[in-house]
Amino acid sequence: MRPRAWLLLIAVLVAACGGTASSSPGPTIVPGPTPTPSGGATFDEGQLRLVVMDRLGERWYCDPDEYPIAHGSELERALARWDEVVAEGVVYRAVAARLGINTSGPITDAQKQSIYHLWKAAISIPMDPVGNGQYRFDYTAMPLAGTDLGTRTTGLIDATGAISIEQQAPTPQPPCPICLSRGTRIDTPTGPIAV
C-alpha cells in the first residue's frame, strides 16, 4: 500500500472511532470521487448532500415524521408531501438517480416512499454556500455498533466532492422536540407537574 493510502486509511479509522480525523493542525482532506473520463466531474448541491452522507455515515437527525409529533406511515407522509419533494429539484433528482428511479415516467407509490425516505435525510443537512462552488456543512452520523455517541462533523465540501473536515467529535443524540398530550406529567426540579 502506498504511504498516502495508509494515511487515508488511518484517518478514516480514527474518524470512525469518534476521535478527530487528524492530530495535525489544519483541516483533514478527504479526496473526492474519481473524475469521469472527460475530466472535471462536478456535482450539484443535491449530489453533494449524498456524498456527505456516503462519506460520513448514516444521518442521525430529527425525522420530521417522528418529531415533534409522530405522523402516519412513511408512505402516507411521502404521498402527502410529494409536491414538496419534487419542488426541491436538485435534491429530488439526485435522490431519484441514486435509487435508479426514472423520473420522466410514472412513479409508483413504493418508489415515492423510497425517494422520500432518502430525501428527508438529505434535506436535513445544513449546507451553506460559501463561494467558489463550496458549501459549509454540519453533519451528525449515527453511532457505530456498540456505542451511544454519534459523530458530529463540520467542514467544507467542494463541487468535486472533496471534503475538508474542520471539526469532528463524538456527540449524543440530537435534541429532538416532542409534543405531549394535555395532562401528561413531567418531572421538574420542584416535582412532577401536568402539562
mmCIF file of N, CA, C and O in Angstrom, residues 11-95:
data_model
loop_
_atom_site.group_PDB
_atom_site.id
_atom_site.type_symbol
_atom_site.label_atom_id
_atom_site.label_comp_id
_atom_site.label_asym_id
_atom_site.label_seq_id
_atom_site.Cartn_x
_atom_site.Cartn_y
_atom_site.Cartn_z
ATOM 1 N N ALA A 11 -6.744 7.814 8.858
ATOM 2 C CA ALA A 11 -7.652 8.931 9.137
ATOM 3 C C ALA A 11 -9.097 8.449 9.193
ATOM 4 O O ALA A 11 -9.863 8.862 10.072
ATOM 5 N N VAL A 12 -9.482 7.561 8.284
ATOM 6 C CA VAL A 12 -10.850 7.036 8.279
ATOM 7 C C VAL A 12 -11.106 6.213 9.530
ATOM 8 O O VAL A 12 -12.149 6.319 10.169
ATOM 9 N N LEU A 13 -10.146 5.375 9.929
ATOM 10 C CA LEU A 13 -10.328 4.551 11.124
ATOM 11 C C LEU A 13 -10.418 5.394 12.377
ATOM 12 O O LEU A 13 -11.243 5.133 13.260
ATOM 13 N N VAL A 14 -9.598 6.425 12.483
ATOM 14 C CA VAL A 14 -9.655 7.306 13.647
ATOM 15 C C VAL A 14 -10.995 8.024 13.684
ATOM 16 O O VAL A 14 -11.648 8.116 14.724
ATOM 17 N N ALA A 15 -11.464 8.507 12.530
ATOM 18 C CA ALA A 15 -12.755 9.196 12.472
ATOM 19 C C ALA A 15 -13.880 8.253 12.854
ATOM 20 O O ALA A 15 -14.818 8.630 13.555
ATOM 21 N N ALA A 16 -13.802 7.007 12.417
ATOM 22 C CA ALA A 16 -14.850 6.032 12.729
ATOM 23 C C ALA A 16 -14.898 5.728 14.218
ATOM 24 O O ALA A 16 -15.933 5.343 14.739
ATOM 25 N N CYS A 17 -13.809 5.902 14.908
ATOM 26 C CA CYS A 17 -13.780 5.636 16.348
ATOM 27 C C CYS A 17 -14.221 6.852 17.151
ATOM 28 O O CYS A 17 -14.168 6.841 18.367
ATOM 29 N N GLY A 18 -14.636 7.921 16.484
ATOM 30 C CA GLY A 18 -15.161 9.093 17.172
ATOM 31 C C GLY A 18 -14.099 10.099 17.561
ATOM 32 O O GLY A 18 -14.416 11.082 18.202
ATOM 33 N N GLY A 19 -12.854 9.883 17.196
ATOM 34 C CA GLY A 19 -11.805 10.847 17.506
ATOM 35 C C GLY A 19 -11.717 11.877 16.403
ATOM 36 O O GLY A 19 -12.496 11.890 15.479
ATOM 37 N N THR A 20 -10.743 12.739 16.516
ATOM 38 C CA THR A 20 -10.544 13.693 15.446
ATOM 39 C C THR A 20 -9.919 12.979 14.275
ATOM 40 O O THR A 20 -9.268 11.959 14.418
ATOM 41 N N ALA A 21 -10.148 13.509 13.095
ATOM 42 C CA ALA A 21 -9.651 12.852 11.899
ATOM 43 C C ALA A 21 -8.143 12.971 11.780
ATOM 44 O O ALA A 21 -7.506 12.180 11.129
ATOM 45 N N SER A 22 -7.578 13.969 12.408
ATOM 46 C CA SER A 22 -6.140 14.158 12.311
ATOM 47 C C SER A 22 -5.653 14.930 13.517
ATOM 48 O O SER A 22 -6.336 15.807 14.015
ATOM 49 N N SER A 23 -4.446 14.596 13.973
ATOM 50 C CA SER A 23 -3.900 15.335 15.104
ATOM 51 C C SER A 23 -3.065 16.519 14.635
ATOM 52 O O SER A 23 -2.635 17.323 15.430
ATOM 53 N N SER A 24 -2.819 16.611 13.336
ATOM 54 C CA SER A 24 -2.035 17.735 12.829
ATOM 55 C C SER A 24 -2.920 18.966 12.698
ATOM 56 O O SER A 24 -4.120 18.864 12.530
ATOM 57 N N PRO A 25 -2.328 20.161 12.779
ATOM 58 C CA PRO A 25 -3.134 21.362 12.644
ATOM 59 C C PRO A 25 -3.698 21.488 11.233
ATOM 60 O O PRO A 25 -3.155 20.956 10.282
ATOM 61 N N GLY A 26 -4.823 22.197 11.136
ATOM 62 C CA GLY A 26 -5.451 22.388 9.836
ATOM 63 C C GLY A 26 -6.448 21.291 9.532
ATOM 64 O O GLY A 26 -6.536 20.296 10.236
ATOM 65 N N PRO A 27 -7.234 21.473 8.471
ATOM 66 C CA PRO A 27 -8.278 20.516 8.139
ATOM 67 C C PRO A 27 -7.721 19.237 7.540
ATOM 68 O O PRO A 27 -6.632 19.214 6.992
ATOM 69 N N THR A 28 -8.498 18.166 7.674
ATOM 70 C CA THR A 28 -8.178 16.901 7.029
ATOM 71 C C THR A 28 -8.892 16.882 5.688
ATOM 72 O O THR A 28 -10.070 17.213 5.617
ATOM 73 N N ILE A 29 -8.203 16.520 4.643
ATOM 74 C CA ILE A 29 -8.803 16.487 3.313
ATOM 75 C C ILE A 29 -9.216 15.059 3.000
ATOM 76 O O ILE A 29 -8.411 14.141 3.080
ATOM 77 N N VAL A 30 -10.495 14.892 2.649
ATOM 78 C CA VAL A 30 -10.996 13.602 2.197
ATOM 79 C C VAL A 30 -11.170 13.735 0.693
ATOM 80 O O VAL A 30 -11.945 14.559 0.233
ATOM 81 N N PRO A 31 -10.426 12.949 -0.118
ATOM 82 C CA PRO A 31 -10.485 13.128 -1.561
ATOM 83 C C PRO A 31 -11.879 12.904 -2.117
ATOM 84 O O PRO A 31 -12.662 12.130 -1.568
ATOM 85 N N GLY A 32 -12.175 13.576 -3.203
ATOM 86 C CA GLY A 32 -13.461 13.424 -3.874
ATOM 87 C C GLY A 32 -13.476 12.204 -4.764
ATOM 88 O O GLY A 32 -12.510 11.446 -4.814
ATOM 89 N N PRO A 33 -14.587 12.008 -5.468
ATOM 90 C CA PRO A 33 -14.710 10.851 -6.338
ATOM 91 C C PRO A 33 -13.765 10.942 -7.527
ATOM 92 O O PRO A 33 -13.310 12.020 -7.885
ATOM 93 N N THR A 34 -13.469 9.809 -8.134
ATOM 94 C CA THR A 34 -12.620 9.788 -9.317
ATOM 95 C C THR A 34 -13.333 10.505 -10.446
ATOM 96 O O THR A 34 -14.504 10.224 -10.714
ATOM 97 N N PRO A 35 -12.673 11.453 -11.125
ATOM 98 C CA PRO A 35 -13.337 12.160 -12.221
ATOM 99 C C PRO A 35 -13.718 11.206 -13.347
ATOM 100 O O PRO A 35 -13.124 10.155 -13.508
ATOM 101 N N THR A 36 -14.736 11.601 -14.098
ATOM 102 C CA THR A 36 -15.144 10.813 -15.249
ATOM 103 C C THR A 36 -14.059 10.912 -16.307
ATOM 104 O O THR A 36 -13.211 11.803 -16.250
ATOM 105 N N PRO A 37 -14.067 10.022 -17.319
ATOM 106 C CA PRO A 37 -13.032 10.074 -18.353
ATOM 107 C C PRO A 37 -12.890 11.439 -19.021
ATOM 108 O O PRO A 37 -11.819 11.825 -19.432
ATOM 109 N N SER A 38 -14.000 12.211 -19.083
ATOM 110 C CA SER A 38 -13.909 13.538 -19.704
ATOM 111 C C SER A 38 -13.231 14.538 -18.767
ATOM 112 O O SER A 38 -12.906 15.632 -19.165
ATOM 113 N N GLY A 39 -13.029 14.144 -17.510
ATOM 114 C CA GLY A 39 -12.355 15.016 -16.547
ATOM 115 C C GLY A 39 -13.268 16.092 -16.017
ATOM 116 O O GLY A 39 -14.338 16.359 -16.543
ATOM 117 N N GLY A 40 -12.858 16.711 -14.933
ATOM 118 C CA GLY A 40 -13.586 17.841 -14.372
ATOM 119 C C GLY A 40 -14.973 17.516 -13.861
ATOM 120 O O GLY A 40 -15.862 18.355 -13.955
ATOM 121 N N ALA A 41 -15.205 16.313 -13.341
ATOM 122 C CA ALA A 41 -16.523 15.953 -12.833
ATOM 123 C C ALA A 41 -16.900 16.870 -11.674
ATOM 124 O O ALA A 41 -16.106 17.108 -10.781
ATOM 125 N N THR A 42 -18.096 17.436 -11.742
ATOM 126 C CA THR A 42 -18.591 18.257 -10.639
ATOM 127 C C THR A 42 -19.997 17.802 -10.280
ATOM 128 O O THR A 42 -20.678 17.156 -11.069
ATOM 129 N N PHE A 43 -20.393 18.159 -9.072
ATOM 130 C CA PHE A 43 -21.686 17.745 -8.548
ATOM 131 C C PHE A 43 -22.501 18.960 -8.161
ATOM 132 O O PHE A 43 -21.957 19.978 -7.750
ATOM 133 N N ASP A 44 -23.841 18.821 -8.257
ATOM 134 C CA ASP A 44 -24.706 19.898 -7.793
ATOM 135 C C ASP A 44 -24.952 19.714 -6.294
ATOM 136 O O ASP A 44 -24.509 18.733 -5.687
ATOM 137 N N GLU A 45 -25.679 20.643 -5.696
ATOM 138 C CA GLU A 45 -25.889 20.611 -4.252
ATOM 139 C C GLU A 45 -26.589 19.326 -3.802
ATOM 140 O O GLU A 45 -26.256 18.761 -2.757
ATOM 141 N N GLY A 46 -27.555 18.846 -4.563
ATOM 142 C CA GLY A 46 -28.246 17.613 -4.198
ATOM 143 C C GLY A 46 -27.304 16.432 -4.156
ATOM 144 O O GLY A 46 -27.316 15.628 -3.206
ATOM 145 N N GLN A 47 -26.459 16.308 -5.165
ATOM 146 C CA GLN A 47 -25.488 15.215 -5.205
ATOM 147 C C GLN A 47 -24.467 15.347 -4.080
ATOM 148 O O GLN A 47 -24.053 14.343 -3.493
ATOM 149 N N LEU A 48 -24.075 16.584 -3.764
ATOM 150 C CA LEU A 48 -23.095 16.789 -2.690
ATOM 151 C C LEU A 48 -23.657 16.368 -1.338
ATOM 152 O O LEU A 48 -22.926 15.841 -0.495
ATOM 153 N N ARG A 49 -24.942 16.552 -1.118
ATOM 154 C CA ARG A 49 -25.568 16.094 0.125
ATOM 155 C C ARG A 49 -25.418 14.578 0.256
ATOM 156 O O ARG A 49 -25.125 14.061 1.332
ATOM 157 N N LEU A 50 -25.602 13.863 -0.847
ATOM 158 C CA LEU A 50 -25.467 12.410 -0.825
ATOM 159 C C LEU A 50 -24.012 11.994 -0.636
ATOM 160 O O LEU A 50 -23.728 10.994 0.028
ATOM 161 N N VAL A 51 -23.083 12.770 -1.194
ATOM 162 C CA VAL A 51 -21.655 12.485 -0.993
ATOM 163 C C VAL A 51 -21.313 12.597 0.494
ATOM 164 O O VAL A 51 -20.621 11.741 1.051
ATOM 165 N N VAL A 52 -21.814 13.641 1.159
ATOM 166 C CA VAL A 52 -21.563 13.810 2.597
ATOM 167 C C VAL A 52 -22.106 12.598 3.354
ATOM 168 O O VAL A 52 -21.421 12.034 4.221
ATOM 169 N N MET A 53 -23.303 12.167 3.031
ATOM 170 C CA MET A 53 -23.901 11.013 3.708
ATOM 171 C C MET A 53 -23.078 9.745 3.457
ATOM 172 O O MET A 53 -22.854 8.948 4.369
ATOM 173 N N ASP A 54 -22.626 9.562 2.217
ATOM 174 C CA ASP A 54 -21.815 8.384 1.874
ATOM 175 C C ASP A 54 -20.517 8.356 2.665
ATOM 176 O O ASP A 54 -20.090 7.316 3.155
ATOM 177 N N ARG A 55 -19.868 9.511 2.766
ATOM 178 C CA ARG A 55 -18.546 9.563 3.370
ATOM 179 C C ARG A 55 -18.558 9.527 4.891
ATOM 180 O O ARG A 55 -17.647 9.011 5.513
ATOM 181 N N LEU A 56 -19.607 10.120 5.496
ATOM 182 C CA LEU A 56 -19.580 10.305 6.940
ATOM 183 C C LEU A 56 -20.479 9.335 7.705
ATOM 184 O O LEU A 56 -20.427 9.308 8.927
ATOM 185 N N GLY A 57 -21.273 8.546 7.025
ATOM 186 C CA GLY A 57 -22.117 7.558 7.704
ATOM 187 C C GLY A 57 -23.581 7.944 7.707
ATOM 188 O O GLY A 57 -23.961 9.059 7.342
ATOM 189 N N GLU A 58 -24.402 7.014 8.142
ATOM 190 C CA GLU A 58 -25.851 7.221 8.142
ATOM 191 C C GLU A 58 -26.226 8.449 8.968
ATOM 192 O O GLU A 58 -25.718 8.673 10.063
ATOM 193 N N ARG A 59 -27.121 9.254 8.425
ATOM 194 C CA ARG A 59 -27.541 10.510 9.047
ATOM 195 C C ARG A 59 -28.299 10.247 10.342
ATOM 196 O O ARG A 59 -29.168 9.381 10.403
ATOM 197 N N TRP A 60 -27.982 11.008 11.401
ATOM 198 C CA TRP A 60 -28.689 10.965 12.686
ATOM 199 C C TRP A 60 -29.347 12.325 12.849
ATOM 200 O O TRP A 60 -28.657 13.336 13.021
ATOM 201 N N TYR A 61 -30.655 12.359 12.743
ATOM 202 C CA TYR A 61 -31.362 13.633 12.745
ATOM 203 C C TYR A 61 -32.754 13.442 13.307
ATOM 204 O O TYR A 61 -33.186 12.330 13.572
ATOM 205 N N CYS A 62 -33.464 14.547 13.497
ATOM 206 C CA CYS A 62 -34.837 14.508 13.989
ATOM 207 C C CYS A 62 -35.766 14.312 12.788
ATOM 208 O O CYS A 62 -36.042 15.257 12.049
ATOM 209 N N ASP A 63 -36.200 13.088 12.596
ATOM 210 C CA ASP A 63 -37.068 12.725 11.470
ATOM 211 C C ASP A 63 -38.377 13.498 11.591
ATOM 212 O O ASP A 63 -39.074 13.387 12.607
ATOM 213 N N PRO A 64 -38.747 14.299 10.592
ATOM 214 C CA PRO A 64 -39.969 15.103 10.692
ATOM 215 C C PRO A 64 -41.241 14.264 10.767
ATOM 216 O O PRO A 64 -42.299 14.788 11.106
ATOM 217 N N ASP A 65 -41.137 12.981 10.478
ATOM 218 C CA ASP A 65 -42.305 12.104 10.619
ATOM 219 C C ASP A 65 -42.458 11.597 12.047
ATOM 220 O O ASP A 65 -43.463 10.981 12.383
ATOM 221 N N GLU A 66 -41.456 11.830 12.884
ATOM 222 C CA GLU A 66 -41.488 11.383 14.279
ATOM 223 C C GLU A 66 -41.504 12.541 15.271
ATOM 224 O O GLU A 66 -42.005 12.402 16.378
ATOM 225 N N TYR A 67 -40.919 13.684 14.878
ATOM 226 C CA TYR A 67 -40.789 14.820 15.792
ATOM 227 C C TYR A 67 -41.308 16.085 15.135
ATOM 228 O O TYR A 67 -41.085 16.287 13.950
ATOM 229 N N PRO A 68 -41.961 16.975 15.847
ATOM 230 C CA PRO A 68 -42.245 16.919 17.270
ATOM 231 C C PRO A 68 -43.407 15.989 17.622
ATOM 232 O O PRO A 68 -43.638 15.705 18.794
ATOM 233 N N ILE A 69 -44.120 15.503 16.617
ATOM 234 C CA ILE A 69 -45.204 14.568 16.881
ATOM 235 C C ILE A 69 -45.198 13.517 15.781
ATOM 236 O O ILE A 69 -44.954 13.831 14.605
ATOM 237 N N ALA A 70 -45.430 12.272 16.151
ATOM 238 C CA ALA A 70 -45.432 11.184 15.164
ATOM 239 C C ALA A 70 -46.640 11.329 14.249
ATOM 240 O O ALA A 70 -47.736 11.681 14.683
ATOM 241 N N HIS A 71 -46.405 11.089 12.975
ATOM 242 C CA HIS A 71 -47.466 11.166 11.970
ATOM 243 C C HIS A 71 -47.818 9.754 11.529
ATOM 244 O O HIS A 71 -47.370 8.781 12.117
ATOM 245 N N GLY A 72 -48.565 9.651 10.448
ATOM 246 C CA GLY A 72 -48.946 8.344 9.914
ATOM 247 C C GLY A 72 -47.746 7.604 9.360
ATOM 248 O O GLY A 72 -46.593 7.933 9.647
ATOM 249 N N SER A 73 -48.001 6.634 8.529
ATOM 250 C CA SER A 73 -46.924 5.838 7.946
ATOM 251 C C SER A 73 -46.058 6.693 7.033
ATOM 252 O O SER A 73 -46.486 7.750 6.554
ATOM 253 N N GLU A 74 -44.854 6.213 6.798
ATOM 254 C CA GLU A 74 -43.949 6.950 5.921
ATOM 255 C C GLU A 74 -44.530 7.058 4.515
ATOM 256 O O GLU A 74 -44.373 8.086 3.857
ATOM 257 N N LEU A 75 -45.221 6.040 4.056
ATOM 258 C CA LEU A 75 -45.851 6.104 2.731
ATOM 259 C C LEU A 75 -46.902 7.205 2.691
ATOM 260 O O LEU A 75 -46.932 7.997 1.745
ATOM 261 N N GLU A 76 -47.740 7.288 3.721
ATOM 262 C CA GLU A 76 -48.752 8.358 3.761
ATOM 263 C C GLU A 76 -48.090 9.726 3.728
ATOM 264 O O GLU A 76 -48.538 10.629 3.016
ATOM 265 N N ARG A 77 -47.012 9.894 4.482
ATOM 266 C CA ARG A 77 -46.309 11.177 4.513
ATOM 267 C C ARG A 77 -45.645 11.472 3.172
ATOM 268 O O ARG A 77 -45.641 12.608 2.718
ATOM 269 N N ALA A 78 -45.098 10.428 2.533
ATOM 270 C CA ALA A 78 -44.467 10.623 1.220
ATOM 271 C C ALA A 78 -45.492 11.130 0.211
ATOM 272 O O ALA A 78 -45.211 12.066 -0.551
ATOM 273 N N LEU A 79 -46.661 10.531 0.220
ATOM 274 C CA LEU A 79 -47.706 10.950 -0.726
ATOM 275 C C LEU A 79 -48.217 12.349 -0.391
ATOM 276 O O LEU A 79 -48.446 13.159 -1.295
ATOM 277 N N ALA A 80 -48.366 12.654 0.906
ATOM 278 C CA ALA A 80 -48.856 13.971 1.314
ATOM 279 C C ALA A 80 -47.848 15.079 0.997
ATOM 280 O O ALA A 80 -48.237 16.208 0.683
ATOM 281 N N ARG A 81 -46.568 14.767 1.063
ATOM 282 C CA ARG A 81 -45.529 15.789 0.859
ATOM 283 C C ARG A 81 -44.890 15.714 -0.533
ATOM 284 O O ARG A 81 -43.886 16.369 -0.788
ATOM 285 N N TRP A 82 -45.463 14.903 -1.431
ATOM 286 C CA TRP A 82 -44.815 14.650 -2.715
ATOM 287 C C TRP A 82 -44.521 15.920 -3.499
ATOM 288 O O TRP A 82 -43.438 16.059 -4.073
ATOM 289 N N ASP A 83 -45.451 16.865 -3.534
ATOM 290 C CA ASP A 83 -45.204 18.112 -4.279
ATOM 291 C C ASP A 83 -44.003 18.859 -3.703
ATOM 292 O O ASP A 83 -43.211 19.445 -4.445
ATOM 293 N N GLU A 84 -43.852 18.832 -2.386
ATOM 294 C CA GLU A 84 -42.702 19.473 -1.733
ATOM 295 C C GLU A 84 -41.397 18.764 -2.110
ATOM 296 O O GLU A 84 -40.376 19.406 -2.354
ATOM 297 N N VAL A 85 -41.448 17.429 -2.165
ATOM 298 C CA VAL A 85 -40.265 16.644 -2.547
ATOM 299 C C VAL A 85 -39.819 17.038 -3.952
ATOM 300 O O VAL A 85 -38.646 17.338 -4.195
ATOM 301 N N VAL A 86 -40.757 17.040 -4.898
ATOM 302 C CA VAL A 86 -40.444 17.354 -6.293
ATOM 303 C C VAL A 86 -39.958 18.797 -6.427
ATOM 304 O O VAL A 86 -39.057 19.089 -7.222
ATOM 305 N N ALA A 87 -40.523 19.704 -5.623
ATOM 306 C CA ALA A 87 -40.138 21.121 -5.694
ATOM 307 C C ALA A 87 -38.679 21.335 -5.309
ATOM 308 O O ALA A 87 -38.053 22.298 -5.742
ATOM 309 N N GLU A 88 -38.122 20.443 -4.490
ATOM 310 C CA GLU A 88 -36.698 20.514 -4.127
ATOM 311 C C GLU A 88 -35.908 19.873 -5.267
ATOM 312 O O GLU A 88 -35.242 18.852 -5.085
ATOM 313 N N GLY A 89 -35.975 20.485 -6.449
ATOM 314 C CA GLY A 89 -35.476 19.916 -7.692
ATOM 315 C C GLY A 89 -34.147 19.191 -7.653
ATOM 316 O O GLY A 89 -34.070 18.023 -7.998
ATOM 317 N N VAL A 90 -33.069 19.859 -7.240
ATOM 318 C CA VAL A 90 -31.751 19.224 -7.314
ATOM 319 C C VAL A 90 -31.622 18.057 -6.349
ATOM 320 O O VAL A 90 -31.015 17.045 -6.674
ATOM 321 N N VAL A 91 -32.225 18.177 -5.166
ATOM 322 C CA VAL A 91 -32.153 17.079 -4.202
ATOM 323 C C VAL A 91 -33.024 15.924 -4.680
ATOM 324 O O VAL A 91 -32.619 14.760 -4.642
ATOM 325 N N TYR A 92 -34.211 16.231 -5.162
ATOM 326 C CA TYR A 92 -35.122 15.217 -5.688
ATOM 327 C C TYR A 92 -34.468 14.426 -6.817
ATOM 328 O O TYR A 92 -34.465 13.189 -6.816
ATOM 329 N N ARG A 93 -33.882 15.130 -7.774
ATOM 330 C CA ARG A 93 -33.253 14.445 -8.916
ATOM 331 C C ARG A 93 -32.054 13.604 -8.478
ATOM 332 O O ARG A 93 -31.856 12.490 -8.966
ATOM 333 N N ALA A 94 -31.255 14.127 -7.552
ATOM 334 C CA ALA A 94 -30.084 13.386 -7.079
ATOM 335 C C ALA A 94 -30.507 12.103 -6.366
ATOM 336 O O ALA A 94 -29.918 11.039 -6.574
ATOM 337 N N VAL A 95 -31.530 12.194 -5.526
ATOM 338 C CA VAL A 95 -32.001 11.023 -4.781
ATOM 339 C C VAL A 95 -32.599 9.991 -5.732
ATOM 340 O O VAL A 95 -32.297 8.795 -5.634
#
